[in-house]
Amino acid sequence: MKILVTNDDGIYSDGIQYLVKALEKENKHEIIVVAPDREQSATGHAITLHRPLRVKEMNFEDIDSKTLAVDGTPADCVKLGVEAILDEKPDIVVSGINRGPNLGCDVLYSGTVSAGFEGLLLGIPSIAVSLATYEDWNFTYAAEFISGLVQNLNQKDLSSEVLLNINIPSLDKDELKGVKITKLGNRSYTNMFDERFDPRGEVYYWLAGDIVEEGNDEGTDVTAINQKQISITPVRLNLTDFKEIKALNEKELELF
Amino acid sequence: MKILVTNDDGIYSDGIQYLVKALEKENKHEIIVVAPDREQSATGHAITLHRPLRVKEMNFEDIDSKTLAVDGTPADCVKLGVEAILDEKPDIVVSGINRGPNLGCDVLYSGTVSAGFEGLLLGIPSIAVSLATYEDWNFTYAAEFISGLVQNLNQKDLSSEVLLNINIPSLDKDELKGVKITKLGNRSYTNMFDERFDPRGEVYYWLAGDIVEEGNDEGTDVTAINQKQISITPVRLNLTDFKEIKALNEKELELF
């Protein structure tokens, strides 16, 4: 398989390095890493229009695959990798392993997930992977799991219209309670801004926020993670609300 | 109605100024403008985590409403406006008027549309408005149309789970062929990167791209615009692919 690996924590982050090493172990993939040269968390689906992008070849001691750092966003990396660097489309885009969960509405803000969406837009099956913790980073089994999944999916025809958004607890295999196919859950943030004053008395605002996970039933990604399961959520960019098209037509809005 | 107005072209752009003036004409809305202090096109749903945000009150000659410039993205503006600046939730978020169309998959990259998505995430009905042209900017009727729509929606209970993504041809009213409720169409880009060399012989890449609009039937936003209609697409952030949950469960992947 030809695999394009990217992330949003940047090319130097542990998560992507564990992931690439685990994929390399299989010895049968052709891997190229095209990732941001620095952290790009919460960049969403931003792309770079107003300046050109630079690409720099990197050498990491433990990584054999071709590794390129781009001074852009995760979506830039996928676009550039597929359209300007690779001779042919990769079979899969794997984005991660992100430091921290991407559950529920997090997928909208996440650079990791947006890299996967960019893969879909280019017609490539894509996977976004996140380590669902804020401390005690254990990438070992997560990387191994993804390597196995990529191998397994190869034989089962993954659709290029579906992104698999995967969250993995930061645990060893024997502590995990299996895998669950889930839907996106409810996760929101409260008390979002911390208002502070600088030494000159001018106000500034830090984005903060406490997580609220309410109304999550058995089927959601949030619940799976809380139950020490690996969560796999199939996500599709089917944004049109067809019911509402009908409803709006029936509302007889006097618009024109 | 309490209306939060934002955009992604920045607070100085014509589009937002026409929009605010048209909304002010009604004389019955309470309007607050919270918009980026500079252009933020193609920022997608990026939010600012790693530095604080500054807010600056602006004075524009023709605008009476409170107007705040934020050194962040469109999604930052909505979040900050609702969570830190306004005492109570606005009744609606109106984002625009964007310079250029946001059709089909553009909605994923668009800062204008993402500001609307942020509104939905905060439980507020939202509208994203774009002028569907690349030249001959005629914001006059577009602004008037949105002002009328906001008034009309007020009486018909717009859902806070649906974003209306509106594209308006850059024409006067008598040149337009009415309003069409649409689905997102197919719009992609080819030849995406222009490879160039700097004066020192180093390569750099400019994102470019020709638009391809293929396979668009009567019901799409792309077709409506091509037919000089105003396109209104109801969009929902319902990303989980429920069919694929079933399919994945049936695939018997040996994952664990």
Tab-separated table of N, CA, C and O in Angstrom, chain B residues 41-97:
chain	number	residue	atom	x	y	z
B	41	SER	N	-9.466	34.657	4.819
B	41	SER	CA	-10.049	33.697	3.877
B	41	SER	C	-9.408	32.326	4.011
B	41	SER	O	-8.221	32.220	4.334
B	42	ALA	N	-10.197	31.295	3.731
B	42	ALA	CA	-9.704	29.913	3.697
B	42	ALA	C	-9.110	29.460	5.028
B	42	ALA	O	-8.287	28.566	5.088
B	43	THR	N	-9.548	30.107	6.116
B	43	THR	CA	-9.077	29.663	7.433
B	43	THR	C	-9.883	28.478	7.942
B	43	THR	O	-9.547	27.924	8.971
B	44	GLY	N	-10.931	28.069	7.207
B	44	GLY	CA	-11.748	26.966	7.663
B	44	GLY	C	-12.222	27.228	9.079
B	44	GLY	O	-12.470	28.368	9.459
B	45	HIS	N	-12.319	26.142	9.863
B	45	HIS	CA	-12.838	26.294	11.225
B	45	HIS	C	-11.711	26.467	12.237
B	45	HIS	O	-11.799	26.016	13.380
B	46	ALA	N	-10.628	27.119	11.826
B	46	ALA	CA	-9.505	27.328	12.749
B	46	ALA	C	-9.932	28.172	13.939
B	46	ALA	O	-10.732	29.105	13.802
B	47	ILE	N	-9.420	27.835	15.102
B	47	ILE	CA	-9.587	28.683	16.280
B	47	ILE	C	-8.207	28.923	16.894
B	47	ILE	O	-7.264	28.176	16.633
B	48	THR	N	-8.120	29.971	17.687
B	48	THR	CA	-6.830	30.395	18.222
B	48	THR	C	-6.661	29.907	19.655
B	48	THR	O	-7.383	30.344	20.554
B	49	LEU	N	-5.731	28.982	19.846
B	49	LEU	CA	-5.503	28.395	21.164
B	49	LEU	C	-4.224	28.890	21.819
B	49	LEU	O	-4.120	28.922	23.033
B	50	HIS	N	-3.226	29.237	21.016
B	50	HIS	CA	-1.868	29.377	21.544
B	50	HIS	C	-1.447	30.803	21.833
B	50	HIS	O	-0.320	31.059	22.190
B	51	ARG	N	-2.370	31.731	21.624
B	51	ARG	CA	-2.114	33.111	22.018
B	51	ARG	C	-3.459	33.719	22.388
B	51	ARG	O	-4.511	33.244	21.950
B	52	PRO	N	-3.441	34.778	23.178
B	52	PRO	CA	-4.728	35.399	23.528
B	52	PRO	C	-5.234	36.277	22.392
B	52	PRO	O	-4.492	36.593	21.453
B	53	LEU	N	-6.497	36.639	22.478
B	53	LEU	CA	-7.129	37.476	21.456
B	53	LEU	C	-7.299	38.898	21.977
B	53	LEU	O	-7.622	39.102	23.151
B	54	ARG	N	-7.104	39.853	21.093
B	54	ARG	CA	-7.319	41.262	21.417
B	54	ARG	C	-8.571	41.749	20.696
B	54	ARG	O	-8.847	41.335	19.567
B	55	VAL	N	-9.295	42.641	21.337
B	55	VAL	CA	-10.521	43.201	20.766
B	55	VAL	C	-10.380	44.713	20.723
B	55	VAL	O	-9.946	45.321	21.705
B	56	LYS	N	-10.730	45.318	19.597
B	56	LYS	CA	-10.590	46.768	19.467
B	56	LYS	C	-11.888	47.352	18.938
B	56	LYS	O	-12.411	46.884	17.930
B	57	GLU	N	-12.413	48.359	19.637
B	57	GLU	CA	-13.654	48.982	19.149
B	57	GLU	C	-13.342	49.911	17.970
B	57	GLU	O	-12.382	50.670	18.002
B	58	MET	N	-14.168	49.805	16.952
B	58	MET	CA	-13.944	50.560	15.723
B	58	MET	C	-15.049	51.596	15.550
B	58	MET	O	-16.159	51.436	16.068
B	59	ASN	N	-14.748	52.632	14.777
B	59	ASN	CA	-15.782	53.593	14.406
B	59	ASN	C	-15.799	53.780	12.901
B	59	ASN	O	-14.817	54.247	12.330
B	60	PHE	N	-16.911	53.408	12.301
B	60	PHE	CA	-17.070	53.646	10.868
B	60	PHE	C	-18.146	54.712	10.698
B	60	PHE	O	-19.182	54.671	11.374
B	61	GLU	N	-17.891	55.605	9.782
B	61	GLU	CA	-18.759	56.765	9.621
B	61	GLU	C	-20.232	56.389	9.425
B	61	GLU	O	-21.108	56.933	10.068
B	62	ASP	N	-20.468	55.406	8.534
B	62	ASP	CA	-21.871	55.106	8.170
B	62	ASP	C	-22.508	54.026	9.030
B	62	ASP	O	-23.634	53.628	8.776
B	63	ILE	N	-21.772	53.511	10.010
B	63	ILE	CA	-22.304	52.391	10.784
B	63	ILE	C	-22.554	52.826	12.225
B	63	ILE	O	-21.667	53.368	12.878
B	64	ASP	N	-23.779	52.587	12.692
B	64	ASP	CA	-24.131	52.997	14.053
B	64	ASP	C	-23.897	51.885	15.064
B	64	ASP	O	-23.701	52.134	16.244
B	65	SER	N	-23.946	50.621	14.605
B	65	SER	CA	-23.872	49.484	15.527
B	65	SER	C	-22.490	49.392	16.150
B	65	SER	O	-21.501	49.859	15.591
B	66	LYS	N	-22.448	48.790	17.310
B	66	LYS	CA	-21.174	48.526	17.973
B	66	LYS	C	-20.341	47.607	17.075
B	66	LYS	O	-20.822	46.574	16.593
B	67	THR	N	-19.096	47.976	16.860
B	67	THR	CA	-18.261	47.260	15.902
B	67	THR	C	-16.912	46.944	16.528
B	67	THR	O	-16.172	47.845	16.920
B	68	LEU	N	-16.611	45.652	16.638
B	68	LEU	CA	-15.375	45.212	17.295
B	68	LEU	C	-14.503	44.435	16.326
B	68	LEU	O	-14.977	43.528	15.627
B	69	ALA	N	-13.222	44.769	16.301
B	69	ALA	CA	-12.259	44.044	15.475
B	69	ALA	C	-11.461	43.104	16.380
B	69	ALA	O	-11.004	43.490	17.453
B	70	VAL	N	-11.309	41.847	15.948
B	70	VAL	CA	-10.606	40.831	16.724
B	70	VAL	C	-9.415	40.330	15.908
B	70	VAL	O	-9.544	40.118	14.700
B	71	ASP	N	-8.284	40.142	16.560
B	71	ASP	CA	-7.110	39.641	15.822
B	71	ASP	C	-7.129	38.110	15.770
B	71	ASP	O	-6.162	37.440	16.139
B	72	GLY	N	-8.244	37.563	15.298
B	72	GLY	CA	-8.389	36.108	15.228
B	72	GLY	C	-9.160	35.687	13.994
B	72	GLY	O	-9.361	36.479	13.062
B	73	THR	N	-9.602	34.450	13.996
B	73	THR	CA	-10.318	33.880	12.861
B	73	THR	C	-11.823	34.184	12.969
B	73	THR	O	-12.294	34.614	14.029
B	74	PRO	N	-12.583	33.919	11.902
B	74	PRO	CA	-14.039	34.092	11.996
B	74	PRO	C	-14.658	33.261	13.124
B	74	PRO	O	-15.521	33.757	13.864
B	75	ALA	N	-14.214	32.009	13.282
B	75	ALA	CA	-14.778	31.184	14.370
B	75	ALA	C	-14.427	31.788	15.730
B	75	ALA	O	-15.258	31.801	16.650
B	76	ASP	N	-13.215	32.316	15.882
B	76	ASP	CA	-12.860	33.039	17.117
B	76	ASP	C	-13.830	34.178	17.392
B	76	ASP	O	-14.253	34.393	18.533
B	77	CYS	N	-14.143	34.946	16.345
B	77	CYS	CA	-15.016	36.116	16.505
B	77	CYS	C	-16.380	35.726	17.054
B	77	CYS	O	-16.919	36.383	17.949
B	78	VAL	N	-16.946	34.640	16.506
B	78	VAL	CA	-18.271	34.216	16.967
B	78	VAL	C	-18.196	33.706	18.404
B	78	VAL	O	-18.998	34.072	19.267
B	79	LYS	N	-17.220	32.854	18.671
B	79	LYS	CA	-17.031	32.308	20.020
B	79	LYS	C	-16.862	33.444	21.031
B	79	LYS	O	-17.526	33.480	22.060
B	80	LEU	N	-15.954	34.359	20.730
B	80	LEU	CA	-15.646	35.446	21.650
B	80	LEU	C	-16.851	36.374	21.809
B	80	LEU	O	-17.182	36.788	22.927
B	81	GLY	N	-17.512	36.684	20.695
B	81	GLY	CA	-18.686	37.549	20.753
B	81	GLY	C	-19.750	36.971	21.671
B	81	GLY	O	-20.280	37.657	22.544
B	82	VAL	N	-20.038	35.699	21.485
B	82	VAL	CA	-21.127	35.077	22.243
B	82	VAL	C	-20.718	34.804	23.687
B	82	VAL	O	-21.488	35.027	24.614
B	83	GLU	N	-19.509	34.341	23.885
B	83	GLU	CA	-19.117	33.868	25.216
B	83	GLU	C	-18.515	34.948	26.108
B	83	GLU	O	-18.526	34.825	27.324
B	84	ALA	N	-17.928	35.974	25.499
B	84	ALA	CA	-17.209	36.940	26.332
B	84	ALA	C	-17.724	38.366	26.205
B	84	ALA	O	-17.519	39.173	27.100
B	85	ILE	N	-18.390	38.692	25.115
B	85	ILE	CA	-18.753	40.096	24.900
B	85	ILE	C	-20.241	40.355	25.095
B	85	ILE	O	-20.620	41.252	25.822
B	86	LEU	N	-21.078	39.535	24.474
B	86	LEU	CA	-22.525	39.749	24.593
B	86	LEU	C	-23.050	39.229	25.936
B	86	LEU	O	-22.564	38.221	26.450
B	87	ASP	N	-24.043	39.921	26.473
B	87	ASP	CA	-24.643	39.464	27.721
B	87	ASP	C	-25.557	38.271	27.499
B	87	ASP	O	-25.679	37.407	28.337
B	88	GLU	N	-26.233	38.260	26.375
B	88	GLU	CA	-27.050	37.093	26.064
B	88	GLU	C	-26.852	36.661	24.607
B	88	GLU	O	-26.366	37.428	23.782
B	89	LYS	N	-27.233	35.424	24.344
B	89	LYS	CA	-27.049	34.867	23.006
B	89	LYS	C	-27.741	35.718	21.957
B	89	LYS	O	-28.891	36.131	22.158
B	90	PRO	N	-27.114	35.945	20.822
B	90	PRO	CA	-27.849	36.594	19.734
B	90	PRO	C	-28.923	35.650	19.194
B	90	PRO	O	-28.861	34.441	19.412
B	91	ASP	N	-29.897	36.213	18.491
B	91	ASP	CA	-30.937	35.378	17.877
B	91	ASP	C	-30.435	34.739	16.597
B	91	ASP	O	-30.958	33.722	16.156
B	92	ILE	N	-29.428	35.372	16.011
B	92	ILE	CA	-28.922	34.856	14.748
B	92	ILE	C	-27.484	35.341	14.528
B	92	ILE	O	-27.114	36.419	14.974
B	93	VAL	N	-26.688	34.495	13.894
B	93	VAL	CA	-25.357	34.900	13.421
B	93	VAL	C	-25.448	35.057	11.903
B	93	VAL	O	-25.929	34.152	11.220
B	94	VAL	N	-25.021	36.213	11.404
B	94	VAL	CA	-24.973	36.415	9.956
B	94	VAL	C	-23.513	36.670	9.571
B	94	VAL	O	-22.890	37.608	10.071
B	95	SER	N	-22.987	35.825	8.708
B	95	SER	CA	-21.582	35.909	8.322
B	95	SER	C	-21.468	36.267	6.843
B	95	SER	O	-22.009	35.583	5.992
B	96	GLY	N	-20.782	37.355	6.558
B	96	GLY	CA	-20.605	37.752	5.165
B	96	GLY	C	-20.565	39.261	5.030
B	96	GLY	O	-20.342	39.946	6.011
B	97	ILE	N	-20.802	39.787	3.880
B	97	ILE	CA	-20.979	39.090	2.604
B	97	ILE	C	-19.596	38.796	2.043
B	97	ILE	O	-18.810	39.726	1.840
